[in-house]
Short mmCIF file of C-alpha atoms in Angstrom, two decimals:
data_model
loop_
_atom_site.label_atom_id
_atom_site.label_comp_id
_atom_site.label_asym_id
_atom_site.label_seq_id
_atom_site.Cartn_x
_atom_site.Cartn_y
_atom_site.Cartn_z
CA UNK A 1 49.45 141.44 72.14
CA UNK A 2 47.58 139.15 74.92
CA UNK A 3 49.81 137.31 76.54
CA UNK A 4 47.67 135.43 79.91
CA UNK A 5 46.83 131.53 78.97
CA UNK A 6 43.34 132.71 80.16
CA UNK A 7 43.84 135.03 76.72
CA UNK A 8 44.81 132.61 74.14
CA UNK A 9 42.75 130.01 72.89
CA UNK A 10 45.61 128.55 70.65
CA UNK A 11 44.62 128.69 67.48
CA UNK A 12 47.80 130.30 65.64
CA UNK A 13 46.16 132.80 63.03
CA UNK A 14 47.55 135.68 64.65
CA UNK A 15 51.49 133.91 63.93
CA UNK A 16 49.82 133.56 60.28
CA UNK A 17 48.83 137.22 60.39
CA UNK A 18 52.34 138.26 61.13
CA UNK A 19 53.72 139.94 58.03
CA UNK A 20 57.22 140.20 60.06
CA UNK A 21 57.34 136.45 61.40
CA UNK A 22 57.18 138.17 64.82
CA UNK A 23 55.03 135.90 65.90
CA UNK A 24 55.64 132.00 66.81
CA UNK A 25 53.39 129.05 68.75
CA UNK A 26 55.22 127.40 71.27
CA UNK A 27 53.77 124.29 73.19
CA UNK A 28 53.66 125.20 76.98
CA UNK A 29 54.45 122.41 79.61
CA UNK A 30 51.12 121.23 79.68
CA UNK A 31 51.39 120.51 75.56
CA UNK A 32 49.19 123.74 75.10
CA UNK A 33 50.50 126.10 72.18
CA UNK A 34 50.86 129.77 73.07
CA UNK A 35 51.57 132.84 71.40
CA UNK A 36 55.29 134.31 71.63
CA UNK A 37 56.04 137.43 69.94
CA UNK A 38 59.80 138.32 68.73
CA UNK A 39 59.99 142.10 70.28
CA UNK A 40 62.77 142.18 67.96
CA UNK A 41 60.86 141.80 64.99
CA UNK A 42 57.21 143.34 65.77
CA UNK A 43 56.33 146.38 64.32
CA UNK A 44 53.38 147.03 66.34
CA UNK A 45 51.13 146.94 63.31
CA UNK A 46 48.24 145.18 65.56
CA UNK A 47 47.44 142.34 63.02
CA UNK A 48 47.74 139.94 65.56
CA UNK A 49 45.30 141.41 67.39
CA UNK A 50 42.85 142.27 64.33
CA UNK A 51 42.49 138.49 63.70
CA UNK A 52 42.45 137.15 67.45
CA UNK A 53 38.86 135.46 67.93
CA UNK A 54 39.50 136.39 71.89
CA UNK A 55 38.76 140.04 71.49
CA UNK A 56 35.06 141.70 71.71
CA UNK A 57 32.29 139.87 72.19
CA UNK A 58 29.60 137.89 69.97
CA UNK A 59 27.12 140.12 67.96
CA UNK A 60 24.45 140.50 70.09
CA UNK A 61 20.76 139.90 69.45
CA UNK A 62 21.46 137.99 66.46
CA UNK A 63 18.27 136.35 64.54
CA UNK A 64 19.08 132.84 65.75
CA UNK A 65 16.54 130.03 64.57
CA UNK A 66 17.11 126.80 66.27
CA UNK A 67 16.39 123.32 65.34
CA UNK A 68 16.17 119.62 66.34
CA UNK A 69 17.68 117.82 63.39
CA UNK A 70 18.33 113.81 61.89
CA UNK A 71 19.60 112.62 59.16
CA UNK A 72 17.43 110.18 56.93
CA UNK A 73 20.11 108.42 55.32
CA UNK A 74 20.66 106.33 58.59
CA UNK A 75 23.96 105.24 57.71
CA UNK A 76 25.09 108.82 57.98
CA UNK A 77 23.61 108.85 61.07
CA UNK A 78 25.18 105.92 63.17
CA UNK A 79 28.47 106.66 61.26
CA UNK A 80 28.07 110.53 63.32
CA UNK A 81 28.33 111.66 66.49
CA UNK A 82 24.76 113.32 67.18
CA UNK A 83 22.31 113.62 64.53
CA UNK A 84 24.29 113.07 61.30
CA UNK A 85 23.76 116.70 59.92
CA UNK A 86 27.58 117.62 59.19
CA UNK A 87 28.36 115.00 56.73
CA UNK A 88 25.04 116.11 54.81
CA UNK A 89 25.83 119.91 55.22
CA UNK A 90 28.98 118.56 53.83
CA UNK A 91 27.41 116.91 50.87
CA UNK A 92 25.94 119.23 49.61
CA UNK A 93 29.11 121.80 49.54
CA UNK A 94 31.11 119.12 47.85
CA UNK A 95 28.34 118.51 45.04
CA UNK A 96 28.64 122.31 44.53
CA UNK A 97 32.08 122.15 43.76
CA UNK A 98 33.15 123.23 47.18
CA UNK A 99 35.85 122.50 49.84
CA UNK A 100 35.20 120.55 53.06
CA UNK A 101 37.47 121.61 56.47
CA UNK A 102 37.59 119.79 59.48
CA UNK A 103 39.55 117.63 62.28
CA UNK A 104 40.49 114.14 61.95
CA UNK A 105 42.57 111.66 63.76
CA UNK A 106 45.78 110.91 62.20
CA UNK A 107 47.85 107.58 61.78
CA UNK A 108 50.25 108.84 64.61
CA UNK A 109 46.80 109.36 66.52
CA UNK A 110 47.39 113.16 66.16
CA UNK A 111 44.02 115.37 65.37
CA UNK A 112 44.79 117.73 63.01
CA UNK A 113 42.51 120.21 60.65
CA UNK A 114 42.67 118.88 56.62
CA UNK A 115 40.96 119.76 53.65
CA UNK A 116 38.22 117.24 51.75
CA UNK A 117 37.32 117.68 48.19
CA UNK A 118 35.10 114.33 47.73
CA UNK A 119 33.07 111.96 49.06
CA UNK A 120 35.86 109.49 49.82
CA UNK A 121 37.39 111.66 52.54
CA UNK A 122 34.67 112.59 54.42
CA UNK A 123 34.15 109.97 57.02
CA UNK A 124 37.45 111.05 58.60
CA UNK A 125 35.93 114.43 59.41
CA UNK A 126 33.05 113.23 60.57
CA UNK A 127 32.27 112.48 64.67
CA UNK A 128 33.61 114.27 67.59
CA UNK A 129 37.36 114.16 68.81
CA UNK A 130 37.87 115.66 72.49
CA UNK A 131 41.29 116.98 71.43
CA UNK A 132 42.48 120.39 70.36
CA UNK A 133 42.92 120.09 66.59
CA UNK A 134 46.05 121.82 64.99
CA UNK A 135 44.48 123.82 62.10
CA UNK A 136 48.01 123.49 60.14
CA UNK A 137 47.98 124.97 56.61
CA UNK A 138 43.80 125.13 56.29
CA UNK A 139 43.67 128.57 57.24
CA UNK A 140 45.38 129.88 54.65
CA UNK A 141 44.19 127.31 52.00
CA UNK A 142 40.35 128.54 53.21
CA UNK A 143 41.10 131.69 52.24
CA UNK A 144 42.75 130.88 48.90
CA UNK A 145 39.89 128.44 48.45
CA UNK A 146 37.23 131.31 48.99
CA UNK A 147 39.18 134.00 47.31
CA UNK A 148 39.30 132.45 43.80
CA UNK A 149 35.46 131.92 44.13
CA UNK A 150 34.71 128.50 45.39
CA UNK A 151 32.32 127.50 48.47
CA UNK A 152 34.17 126.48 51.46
CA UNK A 153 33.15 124.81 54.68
CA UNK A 154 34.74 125.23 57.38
CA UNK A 155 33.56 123.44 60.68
CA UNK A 156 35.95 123.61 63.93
CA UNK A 157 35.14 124.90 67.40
CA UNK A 158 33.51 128.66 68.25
CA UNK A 159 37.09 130.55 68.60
CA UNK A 160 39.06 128.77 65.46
CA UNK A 161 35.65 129.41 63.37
CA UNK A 162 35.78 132.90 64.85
CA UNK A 163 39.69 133.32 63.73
CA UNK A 164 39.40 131.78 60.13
CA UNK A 165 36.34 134.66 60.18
CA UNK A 166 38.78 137.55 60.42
CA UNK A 167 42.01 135.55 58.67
CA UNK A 168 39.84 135.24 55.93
CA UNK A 169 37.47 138.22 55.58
CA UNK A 170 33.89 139.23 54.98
CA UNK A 171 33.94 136.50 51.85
CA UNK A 172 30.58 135.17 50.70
CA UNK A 173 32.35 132.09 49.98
CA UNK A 174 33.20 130.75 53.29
CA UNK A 175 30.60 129.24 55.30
CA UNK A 176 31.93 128.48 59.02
CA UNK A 177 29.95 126.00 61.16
CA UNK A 178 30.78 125.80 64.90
CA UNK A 179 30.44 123.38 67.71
CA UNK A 180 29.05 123.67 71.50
CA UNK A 181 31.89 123.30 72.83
CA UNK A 182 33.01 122.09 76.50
CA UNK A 183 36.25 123.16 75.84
CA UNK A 184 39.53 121.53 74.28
CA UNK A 185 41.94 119.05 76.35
CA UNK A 186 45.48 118.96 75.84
CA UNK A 187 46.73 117.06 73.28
CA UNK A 188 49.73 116.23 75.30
CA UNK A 189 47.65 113.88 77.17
CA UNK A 190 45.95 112.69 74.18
CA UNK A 191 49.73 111.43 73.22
CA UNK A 192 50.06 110.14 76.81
CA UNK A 193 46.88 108.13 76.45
CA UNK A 194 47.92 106.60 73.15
CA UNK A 195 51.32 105.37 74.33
CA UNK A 196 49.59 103.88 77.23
CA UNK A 197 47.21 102.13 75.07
CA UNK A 198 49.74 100.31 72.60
CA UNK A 199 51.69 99.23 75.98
CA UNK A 200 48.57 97.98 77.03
CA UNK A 201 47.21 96.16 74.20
CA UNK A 202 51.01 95.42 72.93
CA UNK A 203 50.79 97.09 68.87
CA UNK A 204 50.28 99.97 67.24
CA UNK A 205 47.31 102.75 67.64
CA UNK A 206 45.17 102.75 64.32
CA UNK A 207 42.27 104.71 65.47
CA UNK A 208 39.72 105.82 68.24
CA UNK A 209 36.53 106.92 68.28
CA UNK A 210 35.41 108.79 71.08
CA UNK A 211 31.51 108.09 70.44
CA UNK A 212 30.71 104.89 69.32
CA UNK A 213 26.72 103.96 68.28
CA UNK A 214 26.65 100.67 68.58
CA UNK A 215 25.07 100.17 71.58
CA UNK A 216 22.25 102.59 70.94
CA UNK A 217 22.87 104.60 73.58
CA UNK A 218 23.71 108.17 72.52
CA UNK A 219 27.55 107.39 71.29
CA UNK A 220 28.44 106.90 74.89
CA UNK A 221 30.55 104.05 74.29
CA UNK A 222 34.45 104.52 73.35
CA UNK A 223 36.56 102.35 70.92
CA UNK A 224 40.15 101.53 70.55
CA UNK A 225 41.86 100.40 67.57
CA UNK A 226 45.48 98.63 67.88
CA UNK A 227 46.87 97.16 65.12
CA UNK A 228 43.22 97.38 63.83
CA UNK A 229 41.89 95.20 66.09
CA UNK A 230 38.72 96.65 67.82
CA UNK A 231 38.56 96.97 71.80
CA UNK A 232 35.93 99.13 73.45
CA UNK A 233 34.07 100.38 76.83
CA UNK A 234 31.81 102.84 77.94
CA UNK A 235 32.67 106.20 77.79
CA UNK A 236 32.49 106.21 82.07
CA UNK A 237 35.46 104.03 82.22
CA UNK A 238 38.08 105.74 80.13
CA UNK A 239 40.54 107.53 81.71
CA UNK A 240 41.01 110.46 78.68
CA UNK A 241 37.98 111.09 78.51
CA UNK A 242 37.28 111.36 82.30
CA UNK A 243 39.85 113.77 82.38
CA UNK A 244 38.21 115.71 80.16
CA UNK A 245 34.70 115.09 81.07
CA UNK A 246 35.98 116.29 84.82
CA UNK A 247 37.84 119.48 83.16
CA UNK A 248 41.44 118.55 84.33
CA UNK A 249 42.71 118.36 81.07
CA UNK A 250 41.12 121.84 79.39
CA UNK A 251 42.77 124.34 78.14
CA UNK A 252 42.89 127.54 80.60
CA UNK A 253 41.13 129.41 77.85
CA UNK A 254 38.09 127.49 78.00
CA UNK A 255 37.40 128.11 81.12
CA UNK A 256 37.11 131.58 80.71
CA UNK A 257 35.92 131.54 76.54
CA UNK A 258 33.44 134.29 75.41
CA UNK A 259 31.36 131.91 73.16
CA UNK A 260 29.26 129.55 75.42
CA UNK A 261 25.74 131.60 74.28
CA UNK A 262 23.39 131.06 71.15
CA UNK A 263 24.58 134.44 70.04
CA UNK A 264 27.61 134.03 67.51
CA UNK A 265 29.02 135.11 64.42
CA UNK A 266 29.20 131.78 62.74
CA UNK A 267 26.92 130.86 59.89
CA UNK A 268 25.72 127.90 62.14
CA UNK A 269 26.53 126.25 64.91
CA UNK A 270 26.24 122.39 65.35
CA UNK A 271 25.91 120.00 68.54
CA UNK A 272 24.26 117.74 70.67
CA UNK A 273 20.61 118.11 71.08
CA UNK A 274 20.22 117.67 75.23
CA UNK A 275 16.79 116.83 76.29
CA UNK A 276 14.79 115.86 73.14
CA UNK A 277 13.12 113.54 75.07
CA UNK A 278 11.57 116.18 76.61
CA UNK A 279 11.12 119.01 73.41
CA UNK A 280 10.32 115.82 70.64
CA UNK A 281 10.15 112.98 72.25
CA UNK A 282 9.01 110.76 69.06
CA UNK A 283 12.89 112.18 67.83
CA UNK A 284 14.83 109.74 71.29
CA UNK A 285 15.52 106.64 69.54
CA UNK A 286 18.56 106.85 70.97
CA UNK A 287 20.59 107.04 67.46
CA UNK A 288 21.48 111.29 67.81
CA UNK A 289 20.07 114.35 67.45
CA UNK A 290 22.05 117.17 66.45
CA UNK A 291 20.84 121.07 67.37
CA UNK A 292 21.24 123.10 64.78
CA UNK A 293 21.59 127.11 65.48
CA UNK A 294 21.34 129.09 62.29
CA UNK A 295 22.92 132.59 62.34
CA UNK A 296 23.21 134.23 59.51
CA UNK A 297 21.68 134.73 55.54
CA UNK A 298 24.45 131.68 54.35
CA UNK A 299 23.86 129.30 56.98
CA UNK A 300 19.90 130.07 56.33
CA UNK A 301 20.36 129.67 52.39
CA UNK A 302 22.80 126.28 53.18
CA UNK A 303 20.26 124.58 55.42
CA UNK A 304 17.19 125.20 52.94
CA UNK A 305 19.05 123.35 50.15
CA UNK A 306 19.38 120.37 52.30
CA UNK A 307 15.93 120.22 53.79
CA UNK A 308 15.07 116.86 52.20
CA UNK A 309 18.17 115.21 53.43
CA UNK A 310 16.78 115.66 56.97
CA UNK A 311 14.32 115.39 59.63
CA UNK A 312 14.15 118.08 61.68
CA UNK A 313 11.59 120.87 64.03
CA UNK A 314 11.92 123.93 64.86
CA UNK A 315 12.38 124.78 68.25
CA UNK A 316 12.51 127.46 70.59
CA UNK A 317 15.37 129.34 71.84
CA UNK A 318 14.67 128.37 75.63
CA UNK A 319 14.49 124.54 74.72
CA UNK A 320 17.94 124.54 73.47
CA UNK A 321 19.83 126.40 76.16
CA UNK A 322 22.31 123.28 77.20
CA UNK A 323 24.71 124.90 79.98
CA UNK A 324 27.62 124.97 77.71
CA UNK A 325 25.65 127.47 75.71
CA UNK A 326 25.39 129.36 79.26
CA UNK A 327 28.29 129.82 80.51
CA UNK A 328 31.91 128.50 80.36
CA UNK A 329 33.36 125.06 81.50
CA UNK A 330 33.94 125.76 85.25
CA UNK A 331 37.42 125.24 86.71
CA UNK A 332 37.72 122.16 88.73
CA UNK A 333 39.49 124.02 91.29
CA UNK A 334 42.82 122.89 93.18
CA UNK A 335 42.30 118.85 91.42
CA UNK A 336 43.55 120.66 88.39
CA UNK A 337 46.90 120.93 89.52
CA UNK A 338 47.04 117.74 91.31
CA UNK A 339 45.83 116.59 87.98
CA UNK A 340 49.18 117.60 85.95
CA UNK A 341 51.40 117.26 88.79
CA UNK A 342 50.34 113.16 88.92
CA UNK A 343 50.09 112.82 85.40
CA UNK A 344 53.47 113.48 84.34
CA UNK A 345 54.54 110.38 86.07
CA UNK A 346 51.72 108.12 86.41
CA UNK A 347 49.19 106.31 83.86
CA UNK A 348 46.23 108.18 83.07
CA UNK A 349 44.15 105.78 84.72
CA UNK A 350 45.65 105.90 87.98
CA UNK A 351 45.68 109.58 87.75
CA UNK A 352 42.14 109.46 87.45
CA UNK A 353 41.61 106.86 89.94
CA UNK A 354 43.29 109.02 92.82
CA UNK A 355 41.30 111.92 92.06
CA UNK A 356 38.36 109.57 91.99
CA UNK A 357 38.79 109.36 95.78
#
């Protein structure tokens, strides 16, 4: 089994694989769970690696159709992070008698993976958290889900879509929509920054959301909630999510990860739509615009039943091509380490602040 942090992108199916309990996630100093396999116990039987999403590559030459998409329920809209498409996707799964996967931020502030079987749980799913989500018990509740016959959704980033694909099997019940992803900061820091906040604003963290609408400019405004009192700032100013935004805080994975191209084997992929001003300009109202990728027969059949929810264009496959659909995150060198070295005993934001320099 892979064993180099450049190897493991976290995501635990391959301890769920384990039919031996050979296998066990431990957190690494930098809060990052790894793969650790009990010699003792392993067989060799190679399930592990059967259901790790960081071997082989992407199907190539898939029959990708790409679009520029809104939703015209505008409350669904400002209440997501680009163009409001996943809460309609998601919708229409749960009219069907389907499941609904995805992150959400917790009470404790921790973003974990849960299951949503009506309307009144969606909103927590919805909008995007720059934290590596713990997928907990959902993989094995997809499955179970999927194998008795009902529709599940399952929406995460590229390599935990790509596990729950081989956890779960070739099931015509599980529809997995992915992100574009710029890669996953620790949630270690994400802890950090939360503690820091309630010493700050003296109470107790009740919620965050990384992209706020209000201003009208693109969700690139952050909010704090403290004993659910409302504080926010511009996205430019906040320590966590400069640290992210400047890669310090990735996961070593993600610098390296095999699915930053159009080409995946996802039913669709989700994300921001960069440069619609350019593509469809009458779309830059400055409210979101998701890009849509479709990849397969399900995600095709999916998005044609939801057609009237939406306003969208097709575009072309050279229009859509934002770099983290290029190419991995690249690794911000040697500030990395002085990153982790500083911010195990200072504040974020003087962390940030002497890198700044």
């Amino acid at each position: 089994m892979k064993q180099g942090k450049g190897e493991c992108c976290g995501c635990g199916v391959c301890a769920l694989a384990c039919p031996h309990g050979a296998v066990v996630m431990t957190p690494d100093s930098e809060g990052f769970a790894y793969a650790r396999v009990d010699r003792a116990r392993c067989t060799g039987c190679g399930l592990c690696q059967a259901v790790c999403p960081m071997g082989g590559q992407p199907a190539p030459g898939c029959e990708n159709r790409f679009f520029a998409a809104q939703a015209k329920d505008d409350a669904l809209r400002f209440s997501s992070s680009s163009g409001g498409v996943f809460p309609v996707l998601a919708r229409e799964v749960l009219a069907r008698g389907g499941v609904v996967f995805g992150a959400a931020i917790g009470p404790d502030g921790a973003v974990r993976h849960r299951e949503v079987q009506g309307l009144e749980g969606l909103a927590a799913l919805q909008k995007t958290k720059y934290v590596q989500s713990s997928l907990d018990g959902c993989v094995e509740a997809a499955k179970r889900y999927a194998d008795s016959g009902r529709l599940v959704l399952f929406t995460g980033t590229p390599c935990q879509c790509d596990a729950v694909r081989r956890y779960v099997g070739g099931s015509e019940n599980l529809i997995l929509a992915d992100l574009v992803c710029y890669g996953v900061p620790s949630p270690m820091v994400w802890e950090k920054y939360i503690k820091e906040l309630e010493k700050t604003y003296r109470g107790r963290f009740s919620g965050f959301s990384f992209r706020d609408k209000r201003a009208k400019d693109n969700g690139h405004t952050v909010a704090a909630y403290i004993d659910g009192q409302e504080t926010a700032w511009p996205m430019g100013h906040d320590p966590f999510c400069r640290a992210f935004s400047r890669s310090h805080s990735l996961r070593p994975s993600c610098y390296e990860c095999r699915f930053c191209t159009p080409d995946r084997e996802s039913d669709l992929t989700m994300g921001d739509f960069w440069g619609i001003e350019k593509v469809y300009p009458e779309m830059d109202d400055g409210m979101g615009t998701s890009l849509v990728i479709i990849h397969s027969g399900k995600g095709a059949a999916l998005w044609e039943a939801v057609q009237g929810q939406l306003r969208c264009a097709e575009c072309q496959r050279e229009d859509t091509l934002q770099p983290r659909l290029r190419t991995p995150t690249l690794h911000p060198g040697i500030s990395r380490a002085w990153f982790w070295r500083l911010c195990r005993v200072l504040p974020l934001r003087i962390t940030e602040k002497i890198l700044r320099k």
